[in-house]
Amino acid sequence: MNKQRDTSKLWGGRFSEPTDAFVQRFTASVNFDRRLASQDIAGSLAHAHMLRSAGVLSESELAQIERGLAQVQQEIDEGAFQWSVALEDVHMNIESRLTELIGTTGKKLHTGRSRNDQVATDIRLHLRDAIDAIGVELTRLQRGTIELAAQHSATVMPGFTHLQSAQPVTFGHHLLAWNEMLQRDYGRLMDCRGRLNQSPLGAAALAGTTYPIDREQTARALGFDKPTENSLDSVSDRDFAIEFCACAALLMTHLSRISEELVLWTSAQFNFIELPDRFCTGSSIMPQKKNPDVPELVRGKSGRVNGHLVCLLTLMKSQPLAYNKDNQEDKEPLFDTIDTVLDSLRAFADMVPAIRPRVAQMREAARRGFATATDLADYLVRRGLPFRDAHEVVGKAVALGVQNGQDLADMDLATLQGFCPEIGQDVFEVLTLDGSVAARDHLGGTAPDQVAAAARRALALLAERPVQDSAGR
Ligand code: ARG
């Protein structure tokens, strides 16, 4: 049916020799922009309906176009569509097949539009769907993170600064710190979605068109909030792609930070958590190895997303208005960013709820690191010492502990009183890990009650998120 495809150029009229074979391949985008086929067909249907309302197409012409585009979509879905590099891009491949299927009427579809507003529309639609899909995976990851945090609101671990044991925190508190990063990522993606959701359709090549088009109608039909304001800007703007990649780069940076912690924590030296075997791989030479490949790979993939952001910024830098062929280069970085973020989030959303914390090891590590030294200083302040003097006293006690391999909580009262006679028997309450975390009992603090309440608030925020259909309505 599709065999002897007419691949003569849709724009061949003014040319006196065929395109050089290499140039044809060099300038073609169909091998990667065919991914926009469904959005391209949706845009064409909205455009055709509008042309009918404007009296440019007859009722039967519209019906033919609808029938033809439905068949094109079906052929694409079934893998039967013959993509042709000679037809350059997704737009001309589909239009050409449509004309093959329905004849001359197919040639009327492009009335009052250009590939320039067409491609700008297609990318926005595609990216909008991608953001919604990313939103779903991100929400799944956040829910898993928060639920694990709620289970471990009282599980003690060392908190770190400079990767040195600093003060005890709860594991739930640490997990909710991850969630805060992800919560901001979600907000940024939704801001980006809000700004991109305007319809460039009708800008045509750059100046608008002489036909009595209704841009509100096509905008509505495609689920856009409204049409864009300026035709020149409409065909040249790729801010939304850059903005998305910036959100994605920051999101991947967060996943990379989390990955780093998971890699450290699974090591024998930390031994804080176990990752189920299904997220790890072995070594072909060292039989004892269980490597945290998933977090390592996500950490690595943050690099390519950062690269795509710089690529798009550089692509747009110095471009004069309006459309330039440079813009065809926006797609591969954008698509790879979408795929990388979706895959990374999916892996994380599956893996994070399956993390098995080694509660006893975490507690032991917190106990060993003089993590309650600040609590002892705060205790002395309550006994009337200025904080700097208290700091000095505790520093001396820690120095002795380091020398003897002994934690503050393991020293006897007489030893502690040797550093400061103000110390009483009640000091041992503040030197316990549970006492230390429970004392940080305020909004944003690590006390178990605060962590449990913060987890409840975080889950409530997730419940407020809109459930969107693919058209975003
Ligand atoms: N394949 C092109 C792109 O991706 C479509 C627009 C081409 N427009 C043009 N006048 N050559 O940007």
Tab-separated table of C-alpha atoms and ligand atoms in Angstrom:
chain	number	residue	atom	x	y	z
A	1	MET	CA	0.000	0.000	0.000
A	2	ASN	CA	2.733	2.378	1.022
A	3	LYS	CA	5.418	1.015	-1.264
A	4	GLN	CA	6.005	3.391	-4.175
A	5	ARG	CA	6.095	6.459	-1.972
A	6	ASP	CA	6.218	9.786	-3.849
A	7	THR	CA	9.166	11.506	-2.232
A	8	SER	CA	9.278	14.551	-4.473
A	9	LYS	CA	9.939	17.657	-2.435
A	10	LEU	CA	6.931	19.539	-1.104
A	11	TRP	CA	8.884	22.754	-1.640
A	12	GLY	CA	10.577	21.849	-4.979
A	13	GLY	CA	8.942	24.524	-7.154
A	14	ARG	CA	11.746	27.083	-7.324
A	15	PHE	CA	14.645	24.617	-7.516
A	16	SER	CA	16.484	23.652	-10.711
A	17	GLU	CA	18.512	20.690	-9.429
A	18	PRO	CA	17.841	18.027	-6.806
A	19	THR	CA	19.311	18.299	-3.318
A	20	ASP	CA	22.756	16.747	-2.947
A	21	ALA	CA	22.308	13.279	-1.468
A	22	PHE	CA	24.518	13.993	1.514
A	23	VAL	CA	22.904	17.380	2.161
A	24	GLN	CA	19.553	15.653	2.120
A	25	ARG	CA	20.672	13.343	4.906
A	26	PHE	CA	22.515	16.105	6.697
A	27	THR	CA	19.502	18.400	6.854
A	28	ALA	CA	16.851	15.748	7.552
A	29	SER	CA	15.390	15.420	11.043
A	30	VAL	CA	12.886	12.624	10.494
A	31	ASN	CA	15.014	10.020	12.234
A	32	PHE	CA	14.505	11.809	15.518
A	33	ASP	CA	11.491	14.119	15.083
A	34	ARG	CA	9.173	11.259	14.077
A	35	ARG	CA	8.707	11.051	17.816
A	36	LEU	CA	6.440	14.111	17.426
A	37	ALA	CA	4.014	12.297	15.079
A	38	SER	CA	1.018	12.114	17.430
A	39	GLN	CA	1.359	15.766	18.405
A	40	ASP	CA	1.764	16.707	14.737
A	41	ILE	CA	-1.452	14.916	13.837
A	42	ALA	CA	-3.328	16.473	16.775
A	43	GLY	CA	-2.124	19.914	15.650
A	44	SER	CA	-3.199	19.225	12.061
A	45	LEU	CA	-6.671	18.140	13.174
A	46	ALA	CA	-7.118	21.307	15.240
A	47	HIS	CA	-5.894	23.398	12.317
A	48	ALA	CA	-8.212	21.635	9.829
A	49	HIS	CA	-11.263	22.132	12.057
A	50	MET	CA	-10.403	25.807	12.370
A	51	LEU	CA	-9.988	26.120	8.581
A	52	ARG	CA	-13.463	24.618	8.227
A	53	SER	CA	-14.932	27.159	10.696
A	54	ALA	CA	-13.199	29.916	8.732
A	55	GLY	CA	-14.780	28.647	5.502
A	56	VAL	CA	-11.418	27.710	3.953
A	57	LEU	CA	-12.216	23.980	3.869
A	58	SER	CA	-15.561	22.387	3.000
A	59	GLU	CA	-17.278	19.894	5.272
A	60	SER	CA	-16.346	16.982	3.013
A	61	GLU	CA	-12.715	18.149	2.747
A	62	LEU	CA	-12.484	18.222	6.524
A	63	ALA	CA	-13.977	14.731	6.693
A	64	GLN	CA	-11.400	13.437	4.201
A	65	ILE	CA	-8.542	14.987	6.156
A	66	GLU	CA	-9.846	13.460	9.392
A	67	ARG	CA	-10.136	10.057	7.794
A	68	GLY	CA	-6.702	10.307	6.193
A	69	LEU	CA	-4.949	11.455	9.365
A	70	ALA	CA	-6.621	8.651	11.329
A	71	GLN	CA	-5.186	6.164	8.870
A	72	VAL	CA	-1.724	7.773	9.055
A	73	GLN	CA	-1.832	7.514	12.845
A	74	GLN	CA	-2.842	3.890	12.592
A	75	GLU	CA	-0.028	3.083	10.173
A	76	ILE	CA	2.445	4.760	12.520
A	77	ASP	CA	1.078	2.907	15.551
A	78	GLU	CA	1.322	-0.410	13.710
A	79	GLY	CA	4.841	0.284	12.496
A	80	ALA	CA	3.673	0.138	8.872
A	81	PHE	CA	4.401	3.773	8.055
A	82	GLN	CA	7.296	4.260	5.646
A	83	TRP	CA	9.406	7.113	6.898
A	84	SER	CA	11.421	8.790	4.185
A	85	VAL	CA	14.565	10.829	4.726
A	86	ALA	CA	13.944	12.456	1.346
A	87	LEU	CA	10.824	14.000	2.912
A	88	GLU	CA	13.068	15.613	5.515
A	89	ASP	CA	10.976	15.732	8.657
A	90	VAL	CA	7.928	14.355	10.455
A	91	HIS	CA	5.719	17.164	9.174
A	92	MET	CA	6.335	16.548	5.476
A	93	ASN	CA	6.293	12.777	5.855
A	94	ILE	CA	2.809	12.910	7.325
A	95	GLU	CA	1.484	15.517	4.899
A	96	SER	CA	2.836	13.621	1.928
A	97	ARG	CA	1.274	10.341	3.054
A	98	LEU	CA	-2.008	12.136	3.706
A	99	THR	CA	-2.019	13.430	0.123
A	100	GLU	CA	-1.237	9.951	-1.156
A	101	LEU	CA	-4.234	8.636	0.769
A	102	ILE	CA	-6.863	11.309	0.076
A	103	GLY	CA	-5.568	13.117	-3.020
A	104	THR	CA	-5.647	16.878	-3.684
A	105	THR	CA	-7.483	17.741	-0.461
A	106	GLY	CA	-4.370	16.685	1.428
A	107	LYS	CA	-2.522	19.555	-0.203
A	108	LYS	CA	-4.967	22.051	1.328
A	109	LEU	CA	-4.078	21.203	4.932
A	110	HIS	CA	-1.046	23.468	4.947
A	111	THR	CA	-3.161	26.547	4.101
A	112	GLY	CA	-2.437	29.374	6.549
A	113	ARG	CA	0.327	27.557	8.407
A	114	SER	CA	4.040	26.851	8.147
A	115	ARG	CA	6.315	24.162	9.481
A	116	ASN	CA	7.693	26.906	11.688
A	117	ASP	CA	4.553	27.362	13.793
A	118	GLN	CA	3.783	23.661	13.328
A	119	VAL	CA	7.009	22.440	14.887
A	120	ALA	CA	6.823	25.005	17.699
A	121	THR	CA	3.329	23.689	18.493
A	122	ASP	CA	4.378	20.043	18.316
A	123	ILE	CA	7.307	20.473	20.709
A	124	ARG	CA	5.192	22.339	23.237
A	125	LEU	CA	2.549	19.605	23.150
A	126	HIS	CA	5.166	16.899	23.478
A	127	LEU	CA	6.945	18.594	26.332
A	128	ARG	CA	3.671	19.218	28.145
A	129	ASP	CA	2.895	15.487	28.038
A	130	ALA	CA	6.441	14.711	29.140
A	131	ILE	CA	6.204	17.052	32.129
A	132	ASP	CA	2.958	15.387	33.175
A	133	ALA	CA	4.563	11.945	32.934
A	134	ILE	CA	7.571	13.179	34.904
A	135	GLY	CA	5.190	14.661	37.488
A	136	VAL	CA	3.626	11.234	37.998
A	137	GLU	CA	6.995	9.504	38.564
A	138	LEU	CA	8.271	12.324	40.754
A	139	THR	CA	5.147	12.114	42.906
A	140	ARG	CA	5.608	8.352	43.203
A	141	LEU	CA	9.212	8.858	44.344
A	142	GLN	CA	8.193	11.531	46.834
A	143	ARG	CA	5.416	9.366	48.264
A	144	GLY	CA	7.813	6.444	48.750
A	145	THR	CA	10.389	8.722	50.371
A	146	ILE	CA	7.903	10.289	52.767
A	147	GLU	CA	6.367	6.965	53.751
A	148	LEU	CA	9.803	5.541	54.554
A	149	ALA	CA	10.529	8.702	56.550
A	150	ALA	CA	7.329	8.264	58.558
A	151	GLN	CA	8.362	4.687	59.429
A	152	HIS	CA	11.740	5.944	60.633
A	153	SER	CA	10.820	9.145	62.396
A	154	ALA	CA	12.686	7.908	65.510
A	155	THR	CA	15.513	5.919	63.901
A	156	VAL	CA	18.764	7.559	64.970
A	157	MET	CA	21.715	8.049	62.652
A	158	PRO	CA	24.679	10.412	62.646
A	159	GLY	CA	24.059	13.700	60.890
A	160	PHE	CA	27.048	14.975	58.952
A	161	THR	CA	28.756	18.207	58.077
A	162	HIS	CA	31.974	17.967	56.056
A	163	LEU	CA	31.105	14.252	55.962
A	164	GLN	CA	32.245	14.139	59.597
A	165	SER	CA	29.827	12.966	62.254
A	166	ALA	CA	28.228	16.168	63.603
A	167	GLN	CA	25.018	15.687	65.600
A	168	PRO	CA	22.544	12.832	65.796
A	169	VAL	CA	19.529	13.121	63.507
A	170	THR	CA	16.752	10.754	62.634
A	171	PHE	CA	16.771	8.786	59.404
A	172	GLY	CA	13.260	10.090	58.727
A	173	HIS	CA	14.544	13.645	59.002
A	174	HIS	CA	17.272	12.911	56.471
A	175	LEU	CA	14.751	11.400	54.044
A	176	LEU	CA	12.464	14.405	54.389
A	177	ALA	CA	15.401	16.641	53.447
A	178	TRP	CA	15.526	14.731	50.148
A	179	ASN	CA	11.798	15.279	49.786
A	180	GLU	CA	12.190	19.050	50.154
A	181	MET	CA	14.572	19.081	47.180
A	182	LEU	CA	12.128	17.020	45.133
A	183	GLN	CA	9.195	19.190	46.199
A	184	ARG	CA	10.961	22.265	44.789
A	185	ASP	CA	11.712	20.337	41.586
A	186	TYR	CA	8.033	19.594	41.163
A	187	GLY	CA	7.131	23.245	41.651
A	188	ARG	CA	9.712	24.345	39.091
A	189	LEU	CA	8.433	21.841	36.518
A	190	MET	CA	4.872	23.052	37.004
A	191	ASP	CA	5.968	26.689	36.604
A	192	CYS	CA	7.655	25.688	33.360
A	193	ARG	CA	4.504	23.875	32.228
A	194	GLY	CA	2.390	26.935	32.964
A	195	ARG	CA	4.601	29.192	30.842
A	196	LEU	CA	4.885	26.784	27.916
A	197	ASN	CA	1.172	26.104	27.647
A	198	GLN	CA	0.421	28.733	24.979
A	199	SER	CA	-0.310	28.045	21.340
A	200	PRO	CA	2.076	29.344	18.668
A	201	LEU	CA	-0.210	27.943	15.927
A	202	GLY	CA	-1.240	30.683	13.503
A	203	ALA	CA	2.089	32.501	13.616
A	204	ALA	CA	2.691	30.714	10.298
A	205	ALA	CA	6.206	31.252	8.901
A	206	LEU	CA	6.900	34.363	10.991
A	207	ALA	CA	4.410	37.163	10.261
A	208	GLY	CA	0.994	35.537	10.578
A	209	THR	CA	-1.260	34.677	7.659
A	210	THR	CA	-3.735	36.358	5.318
A	211	TYR	CA	-6.499	33.821	6.029
A	212	PRO	CA	-9.241	34.613	8.569
A	213	ILE	CA	-7.850	32.166	11.154
A	214	ASP	CA	-9.119	31.780	14.697
A	215	ARG	CA	-6.121	31.219	16.952
A	216	GLU	CA	-8.308	30.972	20.054
A	217	GLN	CA	-10.111	27.998	18.555
A	218	THR	CA	-6.949	25.994	17.824
A	219	ALA	CA	-5.450	26.940	21.186
A	220	ARG	CA	-8.555	25.662	22.972
A	221	ALA	CA	-8.759	22.481	20.902
A	222	LEU	CA	-5.171	21.582	21.852
A	223	GLY	CA	-5.627	22.290	25.560
A	224	PHE	CA	-3.465	25.432	25.552
A	225	ASP	CA	-4.366	28.229	27.962
A	226	LYS	CA	-4.254	30.834	25.182
A	227	PRO	CA	-2.475	31.745	21.938
A	228	THR	CA	0.972	33.363	22.083
A	229	GLU	CA	1.124	37.148	21.541
A	230	ASN	CA	3.715	37.751	18.839
A	231	SER	CA	4.206	35.756	15.648
A	232	LEU	CA	7.965	36.413	15.374
A	233	ASP	CA	8.556	35.324	18.948
A	234	SER	CA	6.214	32.338	18.515
A	235	VAL	CA	8.287	30.645	15.820
A	236	SER	CA	11.673	31.451	17.337
A	237	ASP	CA	11.084	30.967	21.056
A	238	ARG	CA	12.633	27.883	22.629
A	239	ASP	CA	12.766	29.285	26.172
A	240	PHE	CA	10.425	26.539	27.327
A	241	ALA	CA	12.897	23.854	26.229
A	242	ILE	CA	15.764	25.616	28.003
A	243	GLU	CA	13.672	26.162	31.104
A	244	PHE	CA	12.671	22.514	31.146
A	245	CYS	CA	16.296	21.412	30.806
A	246	ALA	CA	17.265	23.748	33.640
A	247	CYS	CA	14.579	22.191	35.865
A	248	ALA	CA	15.746	18.759	34.739
A	249	ALA	CA	19.411	19.547	35.423
A	250	LEU	CA	18.575	20.622	38.960
A	251	LEU	CA	16.384	17.581	39.503
A	252	MET	CA	19.173	15.302	38.253
A	253	THR	CA	21.622	17.155	40.511
A	254	HIS	CA	19.385	16.251	43.434
A	255	LEU	CA	19.126	12.617	42.347
A	256	SER	CA	22.892	12.601	41.996
A	257	ARG	CA	23.357	13.888	45.553
A	258	ILE	CA	20.964	11.265	46.853
A	259	SER	CA	22.790	8.633	44.776
A	260	GLU	CA	26.089	9.605	46.340
A	261	GLU	CA	24.655	9.063	49.813
A	262	LEU	CA	23.207	5.700	48.824
A	263	VAL	CA	26.558	4.614	47.402
A	264	LEU	CA	28.343	5.661	50.597
A	265	TRP	CA	25.750	4.112	52.852
A	266	THR	CA	25.841	0.723	51.123
A	267	SER	CA	29.616	0.504	51.488
A	268	ALA	CA	31.066	-1.797	54.158
A	269	GLN	CA	32.656	1.269	55.758
A	270	PHE	CA	29.275	2.913	56.454
A	271	ASN	CA	26.977	-0.113	56.296
A	272	PHE	CA	23.909	2.073	56.996
A	273	ILE	CA	21.511	0.540	54.482
A	274	GLU	CA	20.954	-2.421	52.281
A	275	LEU	CA	19.642	-2.159	48.736
A	276	PRO	CA	17.705	-5.181	47.484
A	277	ASP	CA	19.679	-7.318	45.050
A	278	ARG	CA	17.426	-6.365	42.136
A	279	PHE	CA	18.892	-2.848	42.124
A	280	CYS	CA	22.500	-4.029	42.229
A	281	THR	CA	24.882	-6.012	40.077
A	282	GLY	CA	27.900	-8.196	40.709
A	283	SER	CA	31.477	-8.165	39.525
A	284	SER	CA	32.737	-10.596	36.906
A	285	ILE	CA	36.008	-11.071	38.805
A	286	MET	CA	35.330	-10.337	42.499
A	287	PRO	CA	32.718	-12.811	43.777
A	288	GLN	CA	32.007	-10.892	46.990
A	289	LYS	CA	30.880	-7.711	45.213
A	290	LYS	CA	27.405	-6.240	45.202
A	291	ASN	CA	27.595	-2.897	43.465
A	292	PRO	CA	24.983	-0.130	43.767
A	293	ASP	CA	24.775	0.323	39.993
A	294	VAL	CA	21.428	2.102	39.866
A	295	PRO	CA	22.445	5.077	42.042
A	296	GLU	CA	25.871	5.191	40.400
A	297	LEU	CA	24.327	5.320	36.942
A	298	VAL	CA	21.847	8.022	37.913
A	299	ARG	CA	24.717	10.029	39.404
A	300	GLY	CA	26.509	9.646	36.075
A	301	LYS	CA	23.470	10.532	33.992
A	302	SER	CA	23.204	13.933	35.671
A	303	GLY	CA	26.209	14.853	33.532
A	304	ARG	CA	24.455	14.408	30.217
A	305	VAL	CA	21.448	16.451	31.323
A	306	ASN	CA	23.709	19.323	32.396
A	307	GLY	CA	25.305	19.013	28.967
A	308	HIS	CA	21.936	19.257	27.205
A	309	LEU	CA	21.118	22.451	29.093
A	310	VAL	CA	24.359	24.073	27.973
A	311	CYS	CA	23.748	22.759	24.452
A	312	LEU	CA	20.341	24.466	24.218
A	313	LEU	CA	21.556	27.730	25.727
A	314	THR	CA	24.360	27.794	23.188
A	315	LEU	CA	21.978	26.855	20.374
A	316	MET	CA	19.827	29.915	21.041
A	317	LYS	CA	22.598	32.358	21.823
A	318	SER	CA	22.938	34.983	19.059
A	319	GLN	CA	20.111	33.624	16.909
A	320	PRO	CA	18.417	36.477	15.110
A	321	LEU	CA	14.626	36.480	14.808
A	322	ALA	CA	12.714	34.610	13.660
A	323	TYR	CA	12.947	30.893	12.779
A	324	ASN	CA	16.379	29.520	11.870
A	325	LYS	CA	17.266	25.979	10.884
A	326	ASP	CA	19.514	25.898	13.953
A	327	ASN	CA	16.333	25.228	15.894
A	328	GLN	CA	16.086	21.743	14.462
A	329	GLU	CA	18.984	20.961	16.808
A	330	ASP	CA	16.732	21.525	19.840
A	331	LYS	CA	15.128	18.108	19.620
A	332	GLU	CA	17.772	15.525	20.416
A	333	PRO	CA	18.972	17.218	23.633
A	334	LEU	CA	15.402	17.844	24.690
A	335	PHE	CA	14.230	14.289	23.993
A	336	ASP	CA	17.256	12.755	25.684
A	337	THR	CA	16.659	14.955	28.722
A	338	ILE	CA	13.057	13.776	28.933
A	339	ASP	CA	14.059	10.109	28.612
A	340	THR	CA	16.916	10.373	31.084
A	341	VAL	CA	14.802	12.101	33.729
A	342	LEU	CA	11.900	9.689	33.292
A	343	ASP	CA	14.116	6.598	33.514
A	344	SER	CA	16.073	7.920	36.487
A	345	LEU	CA	12.900	8.827	38.370
A	346	ARG	CA	11.358	5.486	37.590
A	347	ALA	CA	14.407	3.646	38.938
A	348	PHE	CA	14.407	5.793	42.063
A	349	ALA	CA	10.663	5.521	42.660
A	350	ASP	CA	11.041	1.724	42.589
A	351	MET	CA	14.221	1.633	44.660
A	352	VAL	CA	13.797	4.173	47.475
A	353	PRO	CA	10.826	2.465	49.184
A	354	ALA	CA	12.856	-0.774	49.094
A	355	ILE	CA	15.815	0.682	51.029
A	356	ARG	CA	16.411	-1.384	54.163
A	357	PRO	CA	18.064	0.731	56.841
A	358	ARG	CA	20.402	-1.087	59.249
A	359	VAL	CA	18.990	0.582	62.313
A	360	ALA	CA	21.487	-0.827	64.821
A	361	GLN	CA	24.520	0.103	62.726
A	362	MET	CA	23.264	3.645	62.224
A	363	ARG	CA	22.758	4.069	65.948
A	364	GLU	CA	26.174	2.626	66.730
A	365	ALA	CA	27.816	5.035	64.255
A	366	ALA	CA	26.047	7.958	65.902
A	367	ARG	CA	27.225	6.777	69.303
A	368	ARG	CA	30.834	6.497	68.199
A	369	GLY	CA	31.181	9.954	66.661
A	370	PHE	CA	30.890	12.235	69.744
A	371	ALA	CA	27.655	13.345	68.113
A	372	THR	CA	26.211	14.577	71.411
A	373	ALA	CA	29.089	16.974	72.136
A	374	THR	CA	26.900	19.985	71.290
A	375	ASP	CA	24.253	18.676	73.680
A	376	LEU	CA	26.812	18.653	76.493
A	377	ALA	CA	27.802	22.238	75.667
A	378	ASP	CA	24.124	23.291	75.655
A	379	TYR	CA	23.730	21.547	79.046
A	380	LEU	CA	26.608	23.581	80.489
A	381	VAL	CA	25.059	26.787	79.120
A	382	ARG	CA	21.892	25.920	81.012
A	383	ARG	CA	24.142	25.567	84.098
A	384	GLY	CA	25.320	29.163	83.639
A	385	LEU	CA	28.491	28.844	81.546
A	386	PRO	CA	28.951	31.196	78.565
A	387	PHE	CA	28.700	29.133	75.342
A	388	ARG	CA	32.363	29.682	74.355
A	389	ASP	CA	33.567	28.389	77.745
A	390	ALA	CA	31.222	25.425	77.492
A	391	HIS	CA	32.632	24.721	74.016
A	392	GLU	CA	36.152	24.701	75.459
A	393	VAL	CA	35.223	22.337	78.290
A	394	VAL	CA	33.551	19.853	75.963
A	395	GLY	CA	36.466	20.057	73.538
A	396	LYS	CA	38.792	18.883	76.325
A	397	ALA	CA	36.440	16.049	77.253
A	398	VAL	CA	36.299	14.948	73.600
A	399	ALA	CA	40.120	15.036	73.397
A	400	LEU	CA	40.284	12.615	76.319
A	401	GLY	CA	37.638	10.429	74.700
A	402	VAL	CA	39.619	10.313	71.454
A	403	GLN	CA	42.727	9.343	73.425
A	404	ASN	CA	40.952	6.547	75.347
A	405	GLY	CA	38.566	5.466	72.590
A	406	GLN	CA	35.645	6.325	74.838
A	407	ASP	CA	32.398	8.171	74.066
A	408	LEU	CA	31.190	11.021	76.319
A	409	ALA	CA	28.220	8.944	77.469
A	410	ASP	CA	30.611	6.190	78.607
A	411	MET	CA	32.679	8.433	80.920
A	412	ASP	CA	31.816	8.322	84.593
A	413	LEU	CA	30.504	11.333	86.458
A	414	ALA	CA	33.755	11.973	88.312
A	415	THR	CA	35.692	12.126	85.031
A	416	LEU	CA	33.186	14.586	83.553
A	417	GLN	CA	33.204	16.689	86.720
A	418	GLY	CA	36.979	16.879	86.360
A	419	PHE	CA	36.329	19.061	83.313
A	420	CYS	CA	33.614	21.118	84.979
A	421	PRO	CA	32.276	20.774	88.543
A	422	GLU	CA	28.850	22.082	87.410
A	423	ILE	CA	28.105	18.753	85.730
A	424	GLY	CA	25.536	16.654	87.600
A	425	GLN	CA	24.095	13.164	87.332
A	426	ASP	CA	21.353	14.437	84.978
A	427	VAL	CA	23.985	14.993	82.272
A	428	PHE	CA	23.560	11.394	81.083
A	429	GLU	CA	20.057	12.177	79.822
A	430	VAL	CA	21.414	14.750	77.385
A	431	LEU	CA	24.258	12.487	76.348
A	432	THR	CA	21.883	9.815	75.059
A	433	LEU	CA	21.096	9.793	71.360
A	434	ASP	CA	17.352	9.706	71.877
A	435	GLY	CA	17.515	12.618	74.319
A	436	SER	CA	19.587	14.568	71.819
A	437	VAL	CA	17.202	14.210	68.883
A	438	ALA	CA	14.086	14.643	71.019
A	439	ALA	CA	15.432	17.958	72.327
A	440	ARG	CA	15.392	19.523	68.835
A	441	ASP	CA	11.690	19.885	69.071
A	442	HIS	CA	10.615	22.763	66.839
A	443	LEU	CA	9.459	23.289	63.263
A	444	GLY	CA	12.145	21.873	60.967
A	445	GLY	CA	13.976	20.099	63.806
A	446	THR	CA	14.900	16.428	63.965
A	447	ALA	CA	12.776	15.409	66.990
A	448	PRO	CA	10.719	12.283	66.151
A	449	ASP	CA	7.410	14.092	66.779
A	450	GLN	CA	8.436	16.881	64.440
A	451	VAL	CA	9.498	14.408	61.772
A	452	ALA	CA	6.217	12.518	62.016
A	453	ALA	CA	4.263	15.783	61.690
A	454	ALA	CA	6.425	16.951	58.782
A	455	ALA	CA	5.790	13.647	56.985
A	456	ARG	CA	2.040	14.117	57.404
A	457	ARG	CA	2.231	17.653	55.970
A	458	ALA	CA	4.344	16.463	53.055
A	459	LEU	CA	1.860	13.713	52.191
A	460	ALA	CA	-0.996	16.211	52.360
A	461	LEU	CA	0.815	18.380	49.793
A	462	LEU	CA	1.041	15.410	47.430
A	463	ALA	CA	-2.680	14.805	47.768
A	464	GLU	CA	-3.342	18.342	46.492
A	465	ARG	CA	-1.629	17.695	43.184
A	466	PRO	CA	-3.862	17.784	40.130
A	467	VAL	CA	-4.426	14.519	38.340
A	468	GLN	CA	-4.070	15.522	34.725
A	469	ASP	CA	-5.069	13.819	31.534
A	470	SER	CA	-2.683	13.789	28.613
A	471	ALA	CA	-4.133	17.006	27.175
A	472	GLY	CA	-3.571	18.687	30.530
A	473	ARG	CA	-7.194	19.558	31.268
B	1	ARG	N1	12.375	20.138	10.827
B	1	ARG	C1	12.281	21.534	11.130
B	1	ARG	C2	12.635	21.777	12.603
B	1	ARG	O1	12.778	20.840	13.287
B	1	ARG	C3	10.873	21.995	10.886
B	1	ARG	C4	10.788	23.434	10.531
B	1	ARG	C5	11.488	23.688	9.276
B	1	ARG	N2	11.141	24.946	8.727
B	1	ARG	C6	11.819	25.440	7.690
B	1	ARG	N3	11.434	26.556	7.210
B	1	ARG	N4	12.851	24.801	7.184
B	1	ARG	O2	12.797	22.879	13.069
